[in-house]
mmCIF file of C-alpha atoms and ligand atoms in Angstrom:
data_model
loop_
_atom_site.group_PDB
_atom_site.id
_atom_site.type_symbol
_atom_site.label_atom_id
_atom_site.label_comp_id
_atom_site.label_asym_id
_atom_site.label_seq_id
_atom_site.Cartn_x
_atom_site.Cartn_y
_atom_site.Cartn_z
ATOM 1 C CA UNK A 234 19.474 -23.718 -0.266
ATOM 2 C CA UNK A 235 20.578 -20.970 -2.643
ATOM 3 C CA UNK A 236 19.169 -17.851 -1.016
ATOM 4 C CA UNK A 237 18.476 -14.778 -3.127
ATOM 5 C CA UNK A 238 18.799 -11.524 -1.226
ATOM 6 C CA UNK A 239 16.868 -8.407 -2.262
ATOM 7 C CA UNK A 240 20.191 -6.917 -3.449
ATOM 8 C CA UNK A 241 20.872 -9.874 -5.702
ATOM 9 C CA UNK A 242 17.286 -9.856 -6.980
ATOM 10 C CA UNK A 243 17.621 -6.178 -7.924
ATOM 11 C CA UNK A 244 21.034 -6.624 -9.547
ATOM 12 C CA UNK A 245 19.597 -9.462 -11.618
ATOM 13 C CA UNK A 246 16.641 -7.200 -12.524
ATOM 14 C CA UNK A 247 19.216 -4.679 -13.740
ATOM 15 C CA UNK A 248 20.694 -7.328 -16.055
ATOM 16 C CA UNK A 249 17.342 -8.663 -17.297
ATOM 17 C CA UNK A 250 16.066 -8.169 -20.892
ATOM 18 C CA UNK A 251 13.886 -5.265 -19.662
ATOM 19 C CA UNK A 252 16.418 -3.837 -17.216
ATOM 20 C CA UNK A 253 15.616 -1.509 -14.333
ATOM 21 C CA UNK A 254 17.983 1.428 -14.055
ATOM 22 C CA UNK A 255 20.592 1.871 -11.338
ATOM 23 C CA UNK A 256 18.750 4.718 -9.606
ATOM 24 C CA UNK A 257 15.610 2.643 -9.259
ATOM 25 C CA UNK A 258 17.665 -0.193 -7.790
ATOM 26 C CA UNK A 259 19.212 2.206 -5.297
ATOM 27 C CA UNK A 260 15.798 3.635 -4.444
ATOM 28 C CA UNK A 261 14.341 0.212 -3.626
ATOM 29 C CA UNK A 262 17.431 -0.716 -1.591
ATOM 30 C CA UNK A 263 17.172 2.514 0.381
ATOM 31 C CA UNK A 264 13.449 2.087 1.067
ATOM 32 C CA UNK A 265 14.088 -1.505 2.165
ATOM 33 C CA UNK A 266 16.860 -0.331 4.507
ATOM 34 C CA UNK A 267 14.542 2.278 6.000
ATOM 35 C CA UNK A 268 11.876 -0.403 6.478
ATOM 36 C CA UNK A 269 14.419 -2.496 8.398
ATOM 37 C CA UNK A 270 14.940 0.436 10.755
ATOM 38 C CA UNK A 271 11.168 0.873 11.154
ATOM 39 C CA UNK A 272 10.833 -2.868 11.775
ATOM 40 C CA UNK A 273 13.416 -2.634 14.580
ATOM 41 C CA UNK A 274 11.577 0.279 16.188
ATOM 42 C CA UNK A 275 8.247 -1.565 15.907
ATOM 43 C CA UNK A 276 9.752 -4.669 17.521
ATOM 44 C CA UNK A 277 11.167 -2.714 20.456
ATOM 45 C CA UNK A 278 7.691 -1.394 21.246
ATOM 46 C CA UNK A 279 7.379 -0.057 24.782
ATOM 47 C CA UNK A 280 11.083 -0.785 25.414
ATOM 48 C CA UNK A 281 11.975 1.675 22.661
ATOM 49 C CA UNK A 282 9.441 4.242 23.902
ATOM 50 C CA UNK A 283 7.801 4.242 20.473
ATOM 51 C CA UNK A 284 4.184 3.566 21.461
ATOM 52 C CA UNK A 285 1.437 6.134 22.030
ATOM 53 C CA UNK A 286 0.492 9.511 20.683
ATOM 54 C CA UNK A 287 2.882 12.048 19.211
ATOM 55 C CA UNK A 288 0.620 14.880 20.371
ATOM 56 C CA UNK A 289 0.292 16.345 16.856
ATOM 57 C CA UNK A 290 -2.083 16.115 13.883
ATOM 58 C CA UNK A 291 -1.362 15.486 10.207
ATOM 59 C CA UNK A 292 -2.794 17.495 7.300
ATOM 60 C CA UNK A 293 -5.844 15.241 7.274
ATOM 61 C CA UNK A 294 -6.685 16.109 10.855
ATOM 62 C CA UNK A 295 -5.704 12.673 12.171
ATOM 63 C CA UNK A 296 -3.860 12.368 15.486
ATOM 64 C CA UNK A 297 -0.314 11.213 14.775
ATOM 65 C CA UNK A 298 1.194 8.352 16.720
ATOM 66 C CA UNK A 299 4.858 8.463 17.704
ATOM 67 C CA UNK A 300 5.538 5.692 15.193
ATOM 68 C CA UNK A 301 3.821 7.615 12.351
ATOM 69 C CA UNK A 302 6.234 10.492 12.917
ATOM 70 C CA UNK A 303 9.291 8.317 13.515
ATOM 71 C CA UNK A 304 8.679 6.148 10.423
ATOM 72 C CA UNK A 305 8.225 9.249 8.298
ATOM 73 C CA UNK A 306 11.546 10.642 9.561
ATOM 74 C CA UNK A 307 13.344 7.346 8.950
ATOM 75 C CA UNK A 308 12.127 7.235 5.327
ATOM 76 C CA UNK A 309 12.991 10.898 4.761
ATOM 77 C CA UNK A 310 16.493 10.669 6.240
ATOM 78 C CA UNK A 311 17.274 7.480 4.320
ATOM 79 C CA UNK A 312 16.121 8.840 0.955
ATOM 80 C CA UNK A 313 17.347 12.441 0.993
ATOM 81 C CA UNK A 314 20.994 12.072 0.159
ATOM 82 C CA UNK A 315 21.219 9.148 -2.309
ATOM 83 C CA UNK A 316 20.752 11.214 -5.477
ATOM 84 C CA UNK A 317 17.929 9.018 -6.798
ATOM 85 C CA UNK A 318 14.966 11.258 -5.947
ATOM 86 C CA UNK A 319 13.610 14.639 -7.001
ATOM 87 C CA UNK A 320 11.107 14.795 -4.119
ATOM 88 C CA UNK A 321 9.127 12.768 -1.596
ATOM 89 C CA UNK A 322 5.545 13.013 -0.406
ATOM 90 C CA UNK A 323 3.894 11.273 2.502
ATOM 91 C CA UNK A 324 0.666 10.873 4.423
ATOM 92 C CA UNK A 325 2.339 12.633 7.317
ATOM 93 C CA UNK A 326 3.516 15.762 5.434
ATOM 94 C CA UNK A 327 1.205 18.498 4.150
ATOM 95 C CA UNK A 328 3.371 19.261 1.105
ATOM 96 C CA UNK A 329 6.058 17.425 -0.865
ATOM 97 C CA UNK A 330 9.553 17.404 0.592
ATOM 98 C CA UNK A 331 12.159 18.599 -1.903
ATOM 99 C CA UNK A 332 15.679 17.223 -1.940
ATOM 100 C CA UNK A 333 17.918 19.857 -0.287
ATOM 101 C CA UNK A 334 20.306 21.624 -2.675
ATOM 102 C CA UNK A 335 23.357 20.176 -0.935
ATOM 103 C CA UNK A 336 22.480 16.748 -2.399
ATOM 104 C CA UNK A 337 22.267 15.593 -6.019
ATOM 105 C CA UNK A 338 18.779 15.146 -7.432
ATOM 106 C CA UNK A 339 17.397 12.201 -9.351
ATOM 107 C CA UNK A 340 14.456 11.523 -11.622
ATOM 108 C CA UNK A 341 12.090 9.691 -9.317
ATOM 109 C CA UNK A 342 9.308 10.751 -6.989
ATOM 110 C CA UNK A 343 8.618 8.628 -3.920
ATOM 111 C CA UNK A 344 5.272 8.730 -2.158
ATOM 112 C CA UNK A 345 4.493 6.707 0.944
ATOM 113 C CA UNK A 346 2.303 5.849 3.884
ATOM 114 C CA UNK A 347 5.109 5.501 6.440
ATOM 115 C CA UNK A 348 3.039 3.596 8.975
ATOM 116 C CA UNK A 349 -0.199 1.975 7.897
ATOM 117 C CA UNK A 350 -2.630 0.675 10.497
ATOM 118 C CA UNK A 351 -1.882 3.247 13.181
ATOM 119 C CA UNK A 352 -4.802 2.093 15.340
ATOM 120 C CA UNK A 353 -3.030 -1.265 15.699
ATOM 121 C CA UNK A 354 0.342 0.061 16.936
ATOM 122 C CA UNK A 355 -0.439 0.104 20.625
ATOM 123 C CA UNK A 356 -2.219 -3.270 20.588
ATOM 124 C CA UNK A 357 0.664 -5.210 19.010
ATOM 125 C CA UNK A 358 -1.175 -6.117 15.801
ATOM 126 C CA UNK A 359 0.456 -6.137 12.335
ATOM 127 C CA UNK A 360 1.168 -2.751 10.775
ATOM 128 C CA UNK A 361 3.131 -1.718 7.696
ATOM 129 C CA UNK A 362 4.647 0.750 5.260
ATOM 130 C CA UNK A 363 3.302 1.347 1.726
ATOM 131 C CA UNK A 364 5.221 3.071 -1.082
ATOM 132 C CA UNK A 365 4.845 4.054 -4.720
ATOM 133 C CA UNK A 366 7.471 5.255 -7.208
ATOM 134 C CA UNK A 367 6.687 7.725 -10.000
ATOM 135 C CA UNK A 368 8.874 9.495 -12.558
ATOM 136 C CA UNK A 369 9.498 13.185 -12.101
ATOM 137 C CA UNK A 370 8.019 14.942 -15.185
ATOM 138 C CA UNK A 371 10.610 15.946 -17.837
ATOM 139 C CA UNK A 372 12.319 19.246 -17.202
ATOM 140 C CA UNK A 373 11.020 19.652 -13.627
ATOM 141 C CA UNK A 374 13.799 20.283 -11.101
ATOM 142 C CA UNK A 375 11.767 21.465 -8.112
ATOM 143 C CA UNK A 376 8.632 19.300 -8.154
ATOM 144 C CA UNK A 377 5.420 20.636 -6.631
ATOM 145 C CA UNK A 378 2.396 18.668 -5.474
ATOM 146 C CA UNK A 379 1.021 18.865 -9.050
ATOM 147 C CA UNK A 380 3.926 16.769 -10.320
ATOM 148 C CA UNK A 381 2.806 13.900 -8.088
ATOM 149 C CA UNK A 382 -0.714 13.935 -9.538
ATOM 150 C CA UNK A 383 -0.188 11.048 -11.938
ATOM 151 C CA UNK A 384 -2.572 8.130 -12.416
ATOM 152 C CA UNK A 385 -1.496 4.807 -10.906
ATOM 153 C CA UNK A 386 -0.824 3.377 -14.370
ATOM 154 C CA UNK A 387 2.300 5.557 -14.410
ATOM 155 C CA UNK A 388 3.839 3.896 -11.329
ATOM 156 C CA UNK A 389 7.308 2.501 -11.946
ATOM 157 C CA UNK A 390 7.343 0.382 -8.803
ATOM 158 C CA UNK A 391 5.283 -0.167 -5.691
ATOM 159 C CA UNK A 392 5.617 -2.159 -2.525
ATOM 160 C CA UNK A 393 4.736 -2.590 1.076
ATOM 161 C CA UNK A 394 6.330 -3.972 4.191
ATOM 162 C CA UNK A 395 4.257 -5.736 6.788
ATOM 163 C CA UNK A 396 5.617 -5.744 10.335
ATOM 164 C CA UNK A 397 3.968 -8.904 11.613
ATOM 165 C CA UNK A 398 5.264 -12.090 13.236
ATOM 166 C CA UNK A 399 7.921 -11.762 10.535
ATOM 167 C CA UNK A 400 8.784 -8.658 8.542
ATOM 168 C CA UNK A 401 7.886 -9.145 4.894
ATOM 169 C CA UNK A 402 8.555 -6.874 1.921
ATOM 170 C CA UNK A 403 6.329 -7.296 -1.133
ATOM 171 C CA UNK A 404 7.494 -5.608 -4.313
ATOM 172 C CA UNK A 405 6.488 -5.076 -7.915
ATOM 173 C CA UNK A 406 8.618 -3.470 -10.581
ATOM 174 C CA UNK A 407 5.809 -4.036 -13.101
ATOM 175 C CA UNK A 408 6.874 -7.588 -13.774
ATOM 176 C CA UNK A 409 5.029 -9.728 -11.240
ATOM 177 C CA UNK A 410 4.969 -9.561 -7.461
ATOM 178 C CA UNK A 411 7.735 -10.909 -5.276
ATOM 179 C CA UNK A 412 7.977 -11.482 -1.546
ATOM 180 C CA UNK A 413 11.036 -11.092 0.675
ATOM 181 C CA UNK A 414 11.309 -12.023 4.338
ATOM 182 C CA UNK A 415 13.650 -10.133 6.658
ATOM 183 C CA UNK A 416 16.403 -12.394 8.017
ATOM 184 C CA UNK A 417 17.237 -10.570 11.232
ATOM 185 C CA UNK A 418 20.462 -12.474 11.863
ATOM 186 C CA UNK A 419 21.923 -11.481 8.511
ATOM 187 C CA UNK A 420 20.068 -8.190 8.314
ATOM 188 C CA UNK A 421 18.825 -8.639 4.771
ATOM 189 C CA UNK A 422 15.569 -9.321 2.965
ATOM 190 C CA UNK A 423 15.583 -12.773 1.358
ATOM 191 C CA UNK A 424 13.346 -13.812 -1.549
ATOM 192 C CA UNK A 425 10.783 -16.223 -0.144
ATOM 193 C CA UNK A 426 8.215 -16.250 -2.957
ATOM 194 C CA UNK A 427 8.281 -15.191 -6.606
ATOM 195 C CA UNK A 428 5.308 -14.395 -8.813
ATOM 196 C CA UNK A 429 2.573 -14.316 -6.219
ATOM 197 C CA UNK A 430 -0.843 -14.975 -7.755
ATOM 198 C CA UNK A 431 -4.197 -14.092 -6.234
ATOM 199 C CA UNK A 432 -6.796 -16.813 -6.844
ATOM 200 C CA UNK A 433 -9.598 -15.469 -9.087
ATOM 201 C CA UNK A 434 -12.285 -16.828 -6.789
ATOM 202 C CA UNK A 435 -12.559 -16.595 -3.041
ATOM 203 C CA UNK A 436 -14.860 -17.237 -0.124
ATOM 204 C CA UNK A 437 -13.319 -14.610 2.170
ATOM 205 C CA UNK A 438 -14.097 -10.899 2.440
ATOM 206 C CA UNK A 439 -12.739 -7.942 4.416
ATOM 207 C CA UNK A 440 -14.831 -4.888 5.236
ATOM 208 C CA UNK A 441 -15.496 -2.819 8.345
ATOM 209 C CA UNK A 442 -19.015 -4.086 9.080
ATOM 210 C CA UNK A 443 -19.662 -1.311 11.590
ATOM 211 C CA UNK A 444 -20.141 1.036 8.627
ATOM 212 C CA UNK A 445 -22.908 -1.101 7.132
ATOM 213 C CA UNK A 446 -25.713 1.398 7.647
ATOM 214 C CA UNK A 447 -23.715 4.017 5.713
ATOM 215 C CA UNK A 448 -22.991 1.931 2.597
ATOM 216 C CA UNK A 449 -24.443 2.479 -0.855
ATOM 217 C CA UNK A 450 -26.965 0.034 -2.383
ATOM 218 C CA UNK A 451 -24.505 -2.019 -4.520
ATOM 219 C CA UNK A 452 -22.287 -2.770 -1.501
ATOM 220 C CA UNK A 453 -25.345 -3.521 0.662
ATOM 221 C CA UNK A 454 -26.490 -6.030 -1.947
ATOM 222 C CA UNK A 455 -23.074 -7.658 -2.371
ATOM 223 C CA UNK A 456 -22.399 -8.124 1.346
ATOM 224 C CA UNK A 457 -25.968 -9.252 2.064
ATOM 225 C CA UNK A 458 -25.520 -11.994 -0.538
ATOM 226 C CA UNK A 459 -22.245 -13.124 1.061
ATOM 227 C CA UNK A 460 -23.805 -13.152 4.527
ATOM 228 C CA UNK A 461 -26.725 -15.250 3.270
ATOM 229 C CA UNK A 462 -24.169 -18.022 2.701
ATOM 230 C CA UNK A 463 -25.165 -21.459 1.500
ATOM 231 C CA UNK A 464 -28.884 -20.632 1.626
ATOM 232 C CA UNK A 465 -28.433 -17.399 -0.367
ATOM 233 C CA UNK A 466 -27.913 -16.617 -4.070
ATOM 234 C CA UNK A 467 -24.174 -17.429 -3.889
ATOM 235 C CA UNK A 468 -24.868 -20.951 -2.658
ATOM 236 C CA UNK A 469 -21.854 -21.139 -0.368
ATOM 237 C CA UNK A 470 -20.626 -19.770 2.960
ATOM 238 C CA UNK A 471 -18.212 -16.828 3.128
ATOM 239 C CA UNK A 472 -15.765 -16.055 5.916
ATOM 240 C CA UNK A 473 -14.867 -12.558 7.125
ATOM 241 C CA UNK A 474 -11.509 -11.063 8.264
ATOM 242 C CA UNK A 475 -10.756 -7.414 9.086
ATOM 243 C CA UNK A 476 -7.345 -6.566 10.551
ATOM 244 C CA UNK A 477 -7.830 -2.788 10.119
ATOM 245 C CA UNK A 478 -4.298 -2.476 8.737
ATOM 246 C CA UNK A 479 -4.630 -2.339 4.959
ATOM 247 C CA UNK A 480 -1.182 -3.893 4.534
ATOM 248 C CA UNK A 481 -2.114 -6.920 6.619
ATOM 249 C CA UNK A 482 -5.478 -7.359 4.901
ATOM 250 C CA UNK A 483 -3.913 -7.030 1.432
ATOM 251 C CA UNK A 484 -1.103 -9.378 2.402
ATOM 252 C CA UNK A 485 -3.608 -12.045 3.402
ATOM 253 C CA UNK A 486 -5.349 -11.609 0.040
ATOM 254 C CA UNK A 487 -2.041 -11.972 -1.813
ATOM 255 C CA UNK A 488 -1.373 -15.120 0.160
ATOM 256 C CA UNK A 489 -4.707 -16.926 -0.098
ATOM 257 C CA UNK A 490 -7.159 -14.716 -1.998
ATOM 258 C CA UNK A 491 -10.055 -12.604 -0.803
ATOM 259 C CA UNK A 492 -11.731 -9.284 -1.413
ATOM 260 C CA UNK A 493 -10.919 -6.104 0.530
ATOM 261 C CA UNK A 494 -13.348 -3.213 0.540
ATOM 262 C CA UNK A 495 -13.295 0.297 1.937
ATOM 263 C CA UNK A 496 -16.169 1.559 -0.186
ATOM 264 C CA UNK A 497 -17.726 4.972 -0.427
ATOM 265 C CA UNK A 498 -20.220 5.469 2.396
ATOM 266 C CA UNK A 499 -22.313 8.269 3.832
ATOM 267 C CA UNK A 500 -19.673 8.911 6.525
ATOM 268 C CA UNK A 501 -16.761 9.447 4.143
ATOM 269 C CA UNK A 502 -18.667 10.633 1.056
ATOM 270 C CA UNK A 503 -17.636 14.280 1.431
ATOM 271 C CA UNK A 504 -13.979 13.275 1.497
ATOM 272 C CA UNK A 505 -14.345 10.913 -1.492
ATOM 273 C CA UNK A 506 -13.565 7.767 0.524
ATOM 274 C CA UNK A 507 -11.412 6.735 3.471
ATOM 275 C CA UNK A 508 -8.189 5.459 1.946
ATOM 276 C CA UNK A 509 -5.722 7.688 0.114
ATOM 277 C CA UNK A 510 -5.253 7.358 -3.642
ATOM 278 C CA UNK A 511 -1.556 8.123 -4.070
ATOM 279 C CA UNK A 512 0.010 6.182 -1.222
ATOM 280 C CA UNK A 513 -2.555 3.497 -0.347
ATOM 281 C CA UNK A 514 -4.935 2.703 -3.236
ATOM 282 C CA UNK A 515 -2.531 3.084 -6.181
ATOM 283 C CA UNK A 516 0.436 1.083 -4.873
ATOM 284 C CA UNK A 517 -1.879 -1.664 -3.576
ATOM 285 C CA UNK A 518 -3.825 -1.574 -6.848
ATOM 286 C CA UNK A 519 -0.604 -1.991 -8.840
ATOM 287 C CA UNK A 520 0.550 -4.915 -6.682
ATOM 288 C CA UNK A 521 -2.842 -6.631 -6.767
ATOM 289 C CA UNK A 522 -3.163 -6.274 -10.563
ATOM 290 C CA UNK A 523 0.377 -7.556 -11.045
ATOM 291 C CA UNK A 524 -0.650 -10.616 -9.031
ATOM 292 C CA UNK A 525 -3.651 -11.243 -11.296
ATOM 293 C CA UNK A 526 -6.242 -9.535 -9.115
ATOM 294 C CA UNK A 527 -8.305 -6.398 -9.727
ATOM 295 C CA UNK A 528 -8.620 -3.002 -8.010
ATOM 296 C CA UNK A 529 -11.648 -0.780 -8.552
ATOM 297 C CA UNK A 530 -13.482 2.115 -6.952
ATOM 298 C CA UNK A 531 -16.676 0.245 -7.826
ATOM 299 C CA UNK A 532 -17.088 2.576 -10.786
ATOM 300 C CA UNK A 533 -13.659 2.585 -12.428
ATOM 301 C CA UNK A 534 -10.224 1.016 -12.311
ATOM 302 C CA UNK A 535 -8.322 2.668 -9.448
ATOM 303 C CA UNK A 536 -5.092 2.990 -11.438
ATOM 304 C CA UNK A 537 -6.824 5.049 -14.150
ATOM 305 C CA UNK A 538 -8.141 7.715 -11.798
ATOM 306 C CA UNK A 539 -6.567 11.113 -12.464
ATOM 307 C CA UNK A 540 -5.590 12.499 -9.034
ATOM 308 C CA UNK A 541 -6.470 16.115 -8.235
ATOM 309 C CA UNK A 542 -4.830 16.538 -4.857
ATOM 310 C CA UNK A 543 -1.910 14.927 -3.041
ATOM 311 C CA UNK A 544 -3.945 13.543 -0.153
ATOM 312 C CA UNK A 545 -7.035 12.661 -2.193
ATOM 313 C CA UNK A 546 -9.184 9.830 -0.844
ATOM 314 C CA UNK A 547 -10.921 7.167 -2.878
ATOM 315 C CA UNK A 548 -13.169 4.097 -2.472
ATOM 316 C CA UNK A 549 -11.166 0.855 -2.641
ATOM 317 C CA UNK A 550 -12.391 -2.597 -3.707
ATOM 318 C CA UNK A 551 -9.561 -4.991 -4.499
ATOM 319 C CA UNK A 552 -8.474 -8.606 -4.537
ATOM 320 C CA UNK A 553 -9.759 -11.749 -6.245
ATOM 321 C CA UNK A 554 -10.744 -10.752 -9.750
ATOM 322 C CA UNK A 555 -14.146 -12.371 -10.108
ATOM 323 C CA UNK A 556 -15.408 -10.893 -6.839
ATOM 324 C CA UNK A 557 -14.123 -7.369 -7.627
ATOM 325 C CA UNK A 558 -15.772 -7.583 -11.061
ATOM 326 C CA UNK A 559 -19.025 -8.677 -9.460
ATOM 327 C CA UNK A 560 -19.024 -5.658 -7.130
ATOM 328 C CA UNK A 561 -18.257 -3.375 -10.095
ATOM 329 C CA UNK A 562 -21.148 -4.963 -12.033
ATOM 330 C CA UNK A 563 -23.514 -4.279 -9.115
ATOM 331 C CA UNK A 564 -22.401 -0.619 -9.189
ATOM 332 C CA UNK A 565 -22.994 -0.483 -12.965
ATOM 333 C CA UNK A 566 -26.513 -1.853 -12.474
ATOM 334 C CA UNK A 567 -27.070 1.118 -10.123
HETATM 335 P P1 AHG B 11 -3.437 4.778 8.443
HETATM 336 O O1 AHG B 11 -3.107 4.091 9.730
HETATM 337 O O2 AHG B 11 -2.250 4.912 7.529
HETATM 338 O O3 AHG B 11 -4.167 6.079 8.632
HETATM 339 O O4 AHG B 11 -4.412 3.828 7.602
HETATM 340 C C1 AHG B 11 -5.450 3.152 8.263
HETATM 341 C C2 AHG B 11 -6.397 2.628 7.230
HETATM 342 C C3 AHG B 11 -6.117 1.236 6.717
HETATM 343 O O5 AHG B 11 -4.900 0.691 7.056
HETATM 344 C C4 AHG B 11 -7.225 0.381 7.267
HETATM 345 O O6 AHG B 11 -7.656 -0.524 6.302
HETATM 346 C C5 AHG B 11 -8.299 1.356 7.626
HETATM 347 O O7 AHG B 11 -7.670 2.602 7.820
HETATM 348 C C6 AHG B 11 -9.009 0.956 8.876
HETATM 349 O O8 AHG B 11 -10.107 1.755 9.021
HETATM 350 P P2 AHG B 11 -11.184 1.525 10.177
HETATM 351 O O9 AHG B 11 -10.519 1.950 11.446
HETATM 352 O O10 AHG B 11 -12.327 2.404 9.758
HETATM 353 O O11 AHG B 11 -11.545 0.059 10.207
HETATM 354 MN MN1 MN B 12 -2.630 3.811 5.770
HETATM 355 MN MN1 MN B 13 -0.347 5.861 7.875
#
């Protein structure tokens, strides 16, 4: 079998008719290397003393786990010195992190959720890393938070790593979605699936049902119809899955279809939603659209939302196209 490593895939992307530039290649390689280090730490678990609370809070008032902090540090350390970035921003840092003056600066901005699914760390359930790559605006040498406030349509690349039974990196450079599996013996990510496609129809949904009483009417209607199954208006049974790690739920949808929802509800209305626009909704929206799916807030396409703050939250409805469009239609009907 002729195996294609991530490095080879990226070098070939550099030689393609619409070539990626060398800095972007380096950036993806560096993020992938950092994800390998995070994967190792995750696998060591209690033996590596990486489980449990860090004893601190992030800017959003959430208790940080040791692995949230460690993963953030791994991504920062890996990306600081390569010369490909102007700045980084993360769920776990209040403000953007500028590249120190002792290192060269590049033209990209990297924004990430270093460890997604924190509530699953200590129970040995799949978790992940999500990242998004933007261009630093022309002429800006010391980017501020405002420079990160670009709609998702401006993403140059996006990806996630899921630390599950195997470690898998899923990547889009705006030209389809590709999947790489970590070969631990060789220490490299190997292409295991090109051009992932999300089926347009599905009979599987993912939502935290415990929030049902807080949902808005369009989501109440949609889920009630799914739950009614064969006897209801949809005329067939639907299955439910909720891992509570967005990466794992999205990965399942990329693999076999489905719809994932963290809609607006009365509990999170004041914050605008639960999931974060810049480092959760946008990169996942980009990946899902590149795989033929759709990503909406219920009222608009996620990738067209103009962000106002770095840690902005947003409702997320994504996955199989026909289901996402149906939920959006229910919102439009009011
Ligand atoms: P994070 O661990 O980065 O804060 O993100 C957790 C998110 C997401 O991964 C998941 O879909 C959702 O929170 C789970 O929320 P509930 O605990 O409300 O189910
Ligand atoms: Mn997250
Ligand atoms: Mn996180």
